[in-house]
PDB file of C-alpha atoms in Angstrom:
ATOM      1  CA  UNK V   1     -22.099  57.091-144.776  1.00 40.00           C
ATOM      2  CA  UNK V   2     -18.892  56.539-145.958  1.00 40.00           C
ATOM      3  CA  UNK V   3     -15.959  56.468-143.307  1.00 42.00           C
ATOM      4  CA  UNK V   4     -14.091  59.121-145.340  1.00 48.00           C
ATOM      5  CA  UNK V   5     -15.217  62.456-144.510  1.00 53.00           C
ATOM      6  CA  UNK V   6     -17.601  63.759-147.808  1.00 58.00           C
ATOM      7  CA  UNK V   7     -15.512  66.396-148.354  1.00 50.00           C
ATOM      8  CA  UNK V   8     -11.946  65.011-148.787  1.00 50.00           C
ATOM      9  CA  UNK V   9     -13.484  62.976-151.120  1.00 48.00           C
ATOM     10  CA  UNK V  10     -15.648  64.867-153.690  1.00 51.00           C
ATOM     11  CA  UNK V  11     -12.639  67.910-153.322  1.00 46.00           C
ATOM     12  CA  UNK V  12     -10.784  65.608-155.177  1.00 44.00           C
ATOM     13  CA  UNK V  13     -13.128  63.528-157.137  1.00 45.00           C
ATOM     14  CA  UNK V  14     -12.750  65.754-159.976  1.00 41.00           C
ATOM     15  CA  UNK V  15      -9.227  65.558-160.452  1.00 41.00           C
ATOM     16  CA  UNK V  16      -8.836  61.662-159.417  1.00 42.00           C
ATOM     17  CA  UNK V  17      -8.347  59.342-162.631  1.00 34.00           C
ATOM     18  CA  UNK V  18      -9.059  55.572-162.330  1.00 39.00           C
ATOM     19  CA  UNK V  19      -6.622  53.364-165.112  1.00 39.00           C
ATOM     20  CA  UNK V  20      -8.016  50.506-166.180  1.00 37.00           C
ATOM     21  CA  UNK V  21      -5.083  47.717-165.744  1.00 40.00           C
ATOM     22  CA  UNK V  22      -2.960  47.193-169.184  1.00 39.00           C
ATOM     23  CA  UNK V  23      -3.697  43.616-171.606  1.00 39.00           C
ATOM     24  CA  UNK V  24      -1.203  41.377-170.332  1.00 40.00           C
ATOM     25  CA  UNK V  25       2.008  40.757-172.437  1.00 36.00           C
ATOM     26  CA  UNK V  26       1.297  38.735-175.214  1.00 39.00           C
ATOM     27  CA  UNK V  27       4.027  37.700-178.395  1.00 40.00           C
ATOM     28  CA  UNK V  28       2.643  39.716-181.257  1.00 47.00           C
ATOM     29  CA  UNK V  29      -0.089  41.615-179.437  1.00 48.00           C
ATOM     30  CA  UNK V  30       0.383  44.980-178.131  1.00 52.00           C
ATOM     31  CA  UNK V  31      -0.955  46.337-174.891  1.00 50.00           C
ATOM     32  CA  UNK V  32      -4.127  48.318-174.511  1.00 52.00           C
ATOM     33  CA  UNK V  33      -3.828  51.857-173.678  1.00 53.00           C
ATOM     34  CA  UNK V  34      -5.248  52.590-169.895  1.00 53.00           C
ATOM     35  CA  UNK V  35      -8.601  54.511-170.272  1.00 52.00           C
ATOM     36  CA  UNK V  36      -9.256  57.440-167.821  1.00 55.00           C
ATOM     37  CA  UNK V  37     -12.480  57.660-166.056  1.00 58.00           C
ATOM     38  CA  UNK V  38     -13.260  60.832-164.061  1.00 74.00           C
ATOM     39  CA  UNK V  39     -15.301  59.978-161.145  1.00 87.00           C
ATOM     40  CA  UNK V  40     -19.410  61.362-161.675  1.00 91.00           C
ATOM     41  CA  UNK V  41     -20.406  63.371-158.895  1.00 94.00           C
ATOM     42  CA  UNK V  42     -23.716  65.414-158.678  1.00 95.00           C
ATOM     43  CA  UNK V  43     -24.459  68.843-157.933  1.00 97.00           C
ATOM     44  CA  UNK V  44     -25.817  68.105-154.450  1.00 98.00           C
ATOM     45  CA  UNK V  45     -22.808  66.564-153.430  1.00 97.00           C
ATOM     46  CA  UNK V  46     -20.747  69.204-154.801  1.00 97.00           C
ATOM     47  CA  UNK V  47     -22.377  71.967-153.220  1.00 98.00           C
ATOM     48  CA  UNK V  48     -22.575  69.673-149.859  1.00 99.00           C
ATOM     49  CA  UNK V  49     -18.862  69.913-149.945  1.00 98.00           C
ATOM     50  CA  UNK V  50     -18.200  73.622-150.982  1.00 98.00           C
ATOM     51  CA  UNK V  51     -20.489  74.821-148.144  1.00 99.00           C
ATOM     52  CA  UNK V  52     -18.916  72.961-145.524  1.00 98.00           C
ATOM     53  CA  UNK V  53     -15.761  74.192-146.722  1.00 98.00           C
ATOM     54  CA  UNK V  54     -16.166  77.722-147.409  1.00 98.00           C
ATOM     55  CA  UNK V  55     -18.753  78.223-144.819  1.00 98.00           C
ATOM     56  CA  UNK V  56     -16.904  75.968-141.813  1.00 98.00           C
ATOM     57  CA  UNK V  57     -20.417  74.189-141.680  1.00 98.00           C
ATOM     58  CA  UNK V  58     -21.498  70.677-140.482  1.00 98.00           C
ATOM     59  CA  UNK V  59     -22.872  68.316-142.399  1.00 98.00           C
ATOM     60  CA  UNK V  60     -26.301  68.382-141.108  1.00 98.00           C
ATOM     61  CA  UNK V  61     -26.584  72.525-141.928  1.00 99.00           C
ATOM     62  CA  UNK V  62     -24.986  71.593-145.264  1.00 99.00           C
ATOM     63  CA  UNK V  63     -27.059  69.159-146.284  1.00 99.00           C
ATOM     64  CA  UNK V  64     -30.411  71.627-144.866  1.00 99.00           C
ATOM     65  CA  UNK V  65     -29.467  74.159-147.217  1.00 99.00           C
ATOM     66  CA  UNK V  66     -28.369  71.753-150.469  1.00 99.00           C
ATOM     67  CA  UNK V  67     -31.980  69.873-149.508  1.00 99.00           C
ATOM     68  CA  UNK V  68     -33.730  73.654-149.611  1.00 98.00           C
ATOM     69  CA  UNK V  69     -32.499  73.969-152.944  1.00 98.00           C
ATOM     70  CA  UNK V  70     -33.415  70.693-153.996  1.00 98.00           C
ATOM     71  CA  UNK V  71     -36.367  71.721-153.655  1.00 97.00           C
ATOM     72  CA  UNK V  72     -36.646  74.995-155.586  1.00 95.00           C
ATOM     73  CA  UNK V  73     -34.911  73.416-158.419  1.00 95.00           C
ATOM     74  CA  UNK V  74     -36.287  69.838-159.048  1.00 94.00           C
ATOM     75  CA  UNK V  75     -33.129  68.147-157.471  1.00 96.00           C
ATOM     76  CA  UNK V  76     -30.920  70.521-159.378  1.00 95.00           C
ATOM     77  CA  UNK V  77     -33.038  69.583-163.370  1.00 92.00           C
ATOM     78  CA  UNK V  78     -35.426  72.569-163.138  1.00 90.00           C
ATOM     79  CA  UNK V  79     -33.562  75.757-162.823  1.00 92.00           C
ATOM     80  CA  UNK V  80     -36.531  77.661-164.650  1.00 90.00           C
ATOM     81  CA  UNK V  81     -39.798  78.115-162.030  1.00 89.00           C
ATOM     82  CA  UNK V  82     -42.606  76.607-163.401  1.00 84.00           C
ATOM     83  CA  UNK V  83     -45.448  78.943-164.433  1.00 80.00           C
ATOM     84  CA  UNK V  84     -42.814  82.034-162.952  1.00 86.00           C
ATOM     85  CA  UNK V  85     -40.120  84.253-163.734  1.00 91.00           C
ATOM     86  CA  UNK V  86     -38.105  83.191-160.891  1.00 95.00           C
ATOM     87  CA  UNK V  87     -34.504  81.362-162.192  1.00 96.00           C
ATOM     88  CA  UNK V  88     -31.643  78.850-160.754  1.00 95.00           C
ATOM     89  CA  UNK V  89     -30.591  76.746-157.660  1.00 97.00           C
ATOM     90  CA  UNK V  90     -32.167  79.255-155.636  1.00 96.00           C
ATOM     91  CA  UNK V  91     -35.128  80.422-157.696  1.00 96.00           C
ATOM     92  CA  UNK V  92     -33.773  84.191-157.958  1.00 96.00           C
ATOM     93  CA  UNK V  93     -36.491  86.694-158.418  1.00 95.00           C
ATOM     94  CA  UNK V  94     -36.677  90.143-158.881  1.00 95.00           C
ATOM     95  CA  UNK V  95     -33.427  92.168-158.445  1.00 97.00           C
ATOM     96  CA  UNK V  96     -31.591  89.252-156.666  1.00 97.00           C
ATOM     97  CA  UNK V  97     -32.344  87.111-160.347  1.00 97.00           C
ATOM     98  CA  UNK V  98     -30.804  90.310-161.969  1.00 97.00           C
ATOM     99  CA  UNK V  99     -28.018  90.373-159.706  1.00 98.00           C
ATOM    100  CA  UNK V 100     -27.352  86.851-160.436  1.00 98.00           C
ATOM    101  CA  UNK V 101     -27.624  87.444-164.263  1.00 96.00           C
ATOM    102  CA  UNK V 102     -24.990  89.805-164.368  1.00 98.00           C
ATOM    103  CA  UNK V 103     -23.098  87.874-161.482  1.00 98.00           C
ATOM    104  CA  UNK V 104     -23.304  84.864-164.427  1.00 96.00           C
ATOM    105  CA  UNK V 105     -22.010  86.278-167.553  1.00 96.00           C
ATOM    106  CA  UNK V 106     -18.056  86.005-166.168  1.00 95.00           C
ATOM    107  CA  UNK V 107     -19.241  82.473-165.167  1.00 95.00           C
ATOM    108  CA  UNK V 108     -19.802  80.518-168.141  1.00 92.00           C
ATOM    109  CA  UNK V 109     -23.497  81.541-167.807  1.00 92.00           C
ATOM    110  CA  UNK V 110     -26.927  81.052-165.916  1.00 93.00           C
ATOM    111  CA  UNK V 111     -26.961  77.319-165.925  1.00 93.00           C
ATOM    112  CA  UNK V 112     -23.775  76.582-164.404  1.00 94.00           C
ATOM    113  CA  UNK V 113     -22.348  75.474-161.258  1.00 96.00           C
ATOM    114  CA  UNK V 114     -20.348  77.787-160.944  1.00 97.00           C
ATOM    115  CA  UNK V 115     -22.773  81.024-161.614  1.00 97.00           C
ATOM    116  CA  UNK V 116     -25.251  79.531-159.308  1.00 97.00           C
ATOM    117  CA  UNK V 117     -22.699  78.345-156.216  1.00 98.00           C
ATOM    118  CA  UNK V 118     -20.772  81.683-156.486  1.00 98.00           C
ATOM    119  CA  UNK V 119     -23.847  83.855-156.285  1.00 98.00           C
ATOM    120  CA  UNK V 120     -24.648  81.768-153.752  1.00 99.00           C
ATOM    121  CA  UNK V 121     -21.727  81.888-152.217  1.00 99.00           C
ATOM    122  CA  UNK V 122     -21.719  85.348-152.480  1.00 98.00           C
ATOM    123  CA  UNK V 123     -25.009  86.325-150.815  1.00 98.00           C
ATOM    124  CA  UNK V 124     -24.237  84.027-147.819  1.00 98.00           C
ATOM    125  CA  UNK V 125     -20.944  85.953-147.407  1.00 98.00           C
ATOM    126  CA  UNK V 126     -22.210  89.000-147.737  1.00 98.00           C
ATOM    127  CA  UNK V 127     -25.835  89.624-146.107  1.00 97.00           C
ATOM    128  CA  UNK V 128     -26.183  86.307-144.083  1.00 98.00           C
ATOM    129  CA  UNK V 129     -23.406  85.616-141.581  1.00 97.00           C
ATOM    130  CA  UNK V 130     -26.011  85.665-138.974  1.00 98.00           C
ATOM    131  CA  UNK V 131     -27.958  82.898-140.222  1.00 98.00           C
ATOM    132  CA  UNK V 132     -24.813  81.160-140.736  1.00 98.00           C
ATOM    133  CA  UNK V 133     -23.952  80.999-137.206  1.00 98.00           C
ATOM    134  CA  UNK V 134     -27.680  80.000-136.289  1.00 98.00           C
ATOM    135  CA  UNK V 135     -27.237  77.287-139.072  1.00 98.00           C
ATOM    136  CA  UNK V 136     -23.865  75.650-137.286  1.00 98.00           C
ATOM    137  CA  UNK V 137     -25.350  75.992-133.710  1.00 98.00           C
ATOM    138  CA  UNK V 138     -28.773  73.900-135.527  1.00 98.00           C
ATOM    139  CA  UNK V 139     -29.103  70.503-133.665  1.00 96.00           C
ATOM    140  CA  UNK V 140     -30.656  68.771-136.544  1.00 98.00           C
ATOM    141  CA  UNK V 141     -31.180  69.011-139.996  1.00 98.00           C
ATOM    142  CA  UNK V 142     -34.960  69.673-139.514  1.00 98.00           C
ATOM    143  CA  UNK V 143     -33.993  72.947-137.316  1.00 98.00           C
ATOM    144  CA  UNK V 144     -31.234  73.535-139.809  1.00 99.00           C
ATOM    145  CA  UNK V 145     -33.578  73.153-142.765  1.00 99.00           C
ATOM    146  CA  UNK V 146     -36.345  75.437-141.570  1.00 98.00           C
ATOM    147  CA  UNK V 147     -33.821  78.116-141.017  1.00 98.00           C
ATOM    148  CA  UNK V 148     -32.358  78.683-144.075  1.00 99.00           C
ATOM    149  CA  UNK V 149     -36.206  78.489-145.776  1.00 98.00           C
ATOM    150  CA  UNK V 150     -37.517  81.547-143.769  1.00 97.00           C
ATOM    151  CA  UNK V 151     -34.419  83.648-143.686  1.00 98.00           C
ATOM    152  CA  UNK V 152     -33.008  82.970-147.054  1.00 98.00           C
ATOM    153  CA  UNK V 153     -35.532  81.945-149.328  1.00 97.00           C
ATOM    154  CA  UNK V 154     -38.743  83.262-147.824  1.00 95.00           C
ATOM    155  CA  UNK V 155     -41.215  81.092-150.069  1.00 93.00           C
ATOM    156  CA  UNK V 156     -44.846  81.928-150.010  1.00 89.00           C
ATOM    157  CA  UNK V 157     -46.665  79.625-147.632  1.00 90.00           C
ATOM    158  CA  UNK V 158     -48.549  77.589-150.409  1.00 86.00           C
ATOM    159  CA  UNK V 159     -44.882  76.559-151.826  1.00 85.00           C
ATOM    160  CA  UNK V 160     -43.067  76.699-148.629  1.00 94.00           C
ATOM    161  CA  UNK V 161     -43.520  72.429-147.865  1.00 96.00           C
ATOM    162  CA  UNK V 162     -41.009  72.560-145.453  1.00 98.00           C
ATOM    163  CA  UNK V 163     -41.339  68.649-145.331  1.00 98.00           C
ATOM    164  CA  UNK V 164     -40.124  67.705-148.690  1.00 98.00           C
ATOM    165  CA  UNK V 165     -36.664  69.775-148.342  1.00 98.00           C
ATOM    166  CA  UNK V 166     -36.113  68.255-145.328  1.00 98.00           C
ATOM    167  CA  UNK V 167     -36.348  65.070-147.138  1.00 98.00           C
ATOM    168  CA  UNK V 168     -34.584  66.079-149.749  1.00 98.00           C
ATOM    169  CA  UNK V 169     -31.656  66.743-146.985  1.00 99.00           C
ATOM    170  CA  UNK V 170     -31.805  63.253-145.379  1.00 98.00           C
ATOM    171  CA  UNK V 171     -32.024  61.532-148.634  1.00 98.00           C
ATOM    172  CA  UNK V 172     -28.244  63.437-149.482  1.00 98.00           C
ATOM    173  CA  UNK V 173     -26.922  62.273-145.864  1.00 98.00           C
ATOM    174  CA  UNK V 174     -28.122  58.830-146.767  1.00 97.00           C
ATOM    175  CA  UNK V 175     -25.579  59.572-149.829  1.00 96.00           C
ATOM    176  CA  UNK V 176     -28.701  58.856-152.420  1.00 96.00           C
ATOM    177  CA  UNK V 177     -28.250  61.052-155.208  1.00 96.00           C
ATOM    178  CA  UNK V 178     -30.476  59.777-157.652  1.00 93.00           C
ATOM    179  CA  UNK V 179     -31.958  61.754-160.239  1.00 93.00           C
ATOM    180  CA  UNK V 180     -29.792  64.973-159.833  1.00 94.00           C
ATOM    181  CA  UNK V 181     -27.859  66.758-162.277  1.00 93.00           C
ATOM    182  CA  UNK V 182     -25.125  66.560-162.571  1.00 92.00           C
ATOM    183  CA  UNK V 183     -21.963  68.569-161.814  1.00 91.00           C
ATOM    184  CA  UNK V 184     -18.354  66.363-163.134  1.00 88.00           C
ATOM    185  CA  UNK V 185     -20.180  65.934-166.750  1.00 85.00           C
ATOM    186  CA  UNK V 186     -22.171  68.640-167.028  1.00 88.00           C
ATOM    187  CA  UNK V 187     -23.828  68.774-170.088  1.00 85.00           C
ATOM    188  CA  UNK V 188     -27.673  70.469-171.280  1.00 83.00           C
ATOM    189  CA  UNK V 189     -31.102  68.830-172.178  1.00 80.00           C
ATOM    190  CA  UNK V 190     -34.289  69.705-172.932  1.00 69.00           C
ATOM    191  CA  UNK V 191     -35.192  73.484-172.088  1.00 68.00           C
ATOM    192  CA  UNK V 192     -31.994  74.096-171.214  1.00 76.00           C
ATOM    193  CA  UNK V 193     -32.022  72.371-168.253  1.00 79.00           C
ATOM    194  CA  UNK V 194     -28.972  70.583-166.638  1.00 84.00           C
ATOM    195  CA  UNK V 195     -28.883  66.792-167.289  1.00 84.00           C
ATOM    196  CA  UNK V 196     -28.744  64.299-164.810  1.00 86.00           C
ATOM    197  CA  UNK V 197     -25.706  62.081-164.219  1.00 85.00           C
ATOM    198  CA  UNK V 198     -24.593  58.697-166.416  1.00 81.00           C
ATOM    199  CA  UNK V 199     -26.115  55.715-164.732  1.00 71.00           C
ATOM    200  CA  UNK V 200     -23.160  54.106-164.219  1.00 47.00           C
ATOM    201  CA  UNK V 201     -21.313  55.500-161.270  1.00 48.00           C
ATOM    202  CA  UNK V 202     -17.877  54.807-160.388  1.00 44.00           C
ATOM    203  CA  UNK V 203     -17.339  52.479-157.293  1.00 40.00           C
ATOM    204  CA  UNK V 204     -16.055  54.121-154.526  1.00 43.00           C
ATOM    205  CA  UNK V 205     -13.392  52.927-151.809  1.00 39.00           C
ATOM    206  CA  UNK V 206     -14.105  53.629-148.452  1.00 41.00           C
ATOM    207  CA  UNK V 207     -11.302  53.710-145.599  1.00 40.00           C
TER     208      UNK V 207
END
């Protein structure tokens, strides 16, 4: 893990620019403009570092519910259910997915981060407090991860596979966030379906 805490960093990964160093001076040769490079950052680490802050959480609870979602939504690539109606990071259904419709159209629309982390955001604020405070008193992400499952998602048993979200979580606290899509250049594919970040990832300094 890096030695900076996650969330100073990705708070202000958005709005940090990186300048490449100017051509030296040369006679008859001018010097090359600095190109800006926003830092990439995925959706899991985004949403890692909006729920700790919004929420107060620790990383561990954080990471449990990010991982949970992982899992609904194909690492953040799949925000239509597969042979289902159900729709986004949480895999809305019913009058919650019509809830989060209309929560959407002030939010530049279904697919986006910020439609799906501010309905998010909202139902946590609003109907699960309780959970919350089981979720920061969780002494692992395993306890953590099982919570949020079977009070806030409530998956059917044959989808449940409680394993593979908490892998999902301990793969983010490992900081691997390969294959997710991607939240600083968020752009569509294929069905519609957010795009996963550039290869190419912007080195990081730790302190």
């Amino acid at each position: 893990m890096f030695n900076t805490p996650r969330f100073m960093i990705a708070a202000f990964a958005a709005l940090s620019l990186c300048a490449t160093p100017a051509a030296a001076f040369s006679f008859g040769k001018k010097s090359t403009p600095a190109q800006e490079v926003i830092e990439i950052i995925t959706v899991p680490e985004q949403l890692i570092t909006d729920l700790q802050v919004d929420f107060d959480l620790p990383e561990n609870a954080a990471a449990a519910i990010v991982g949970n979602l992982a899992h609904e939504s194909g690492n953040f690539r799949m925000l239509h259910e597969i042979q289902g109606t159900c729709y986004g990071y949480s895999q809305w259904c019913g009058s919650r997915k019509t809830a989060f419709r209309a929560f959407s159209k002030s939010r530049g629309g279904q697919q986006t981060y910020e439609a799906n982390y501010g309905f998010l955001k909202h139902e946590l604020a609003t109907q699960y407090q309780p959970m919350l405070t089981r979720l920061r008193r969780a002494n692992s992400v395993d306890v953590a991860a099982r919570i949020f499952m079977k009070e806030f998602l409530r998956p059917r048993a044959s989808t449940a596979n409680l394993t593979r979200r908490v892998n999902f979580a301990k793969k983010y606290l490992r900081d691997d966030f390969s294959g997710a899509g991607c939240y600083s250049h968020f752009k569509l594919e294929a069905a519609h379906n957010p795009a996963p970040c550039p290869d190419i990832r912007m080195a990081r300094a730790s302190s």
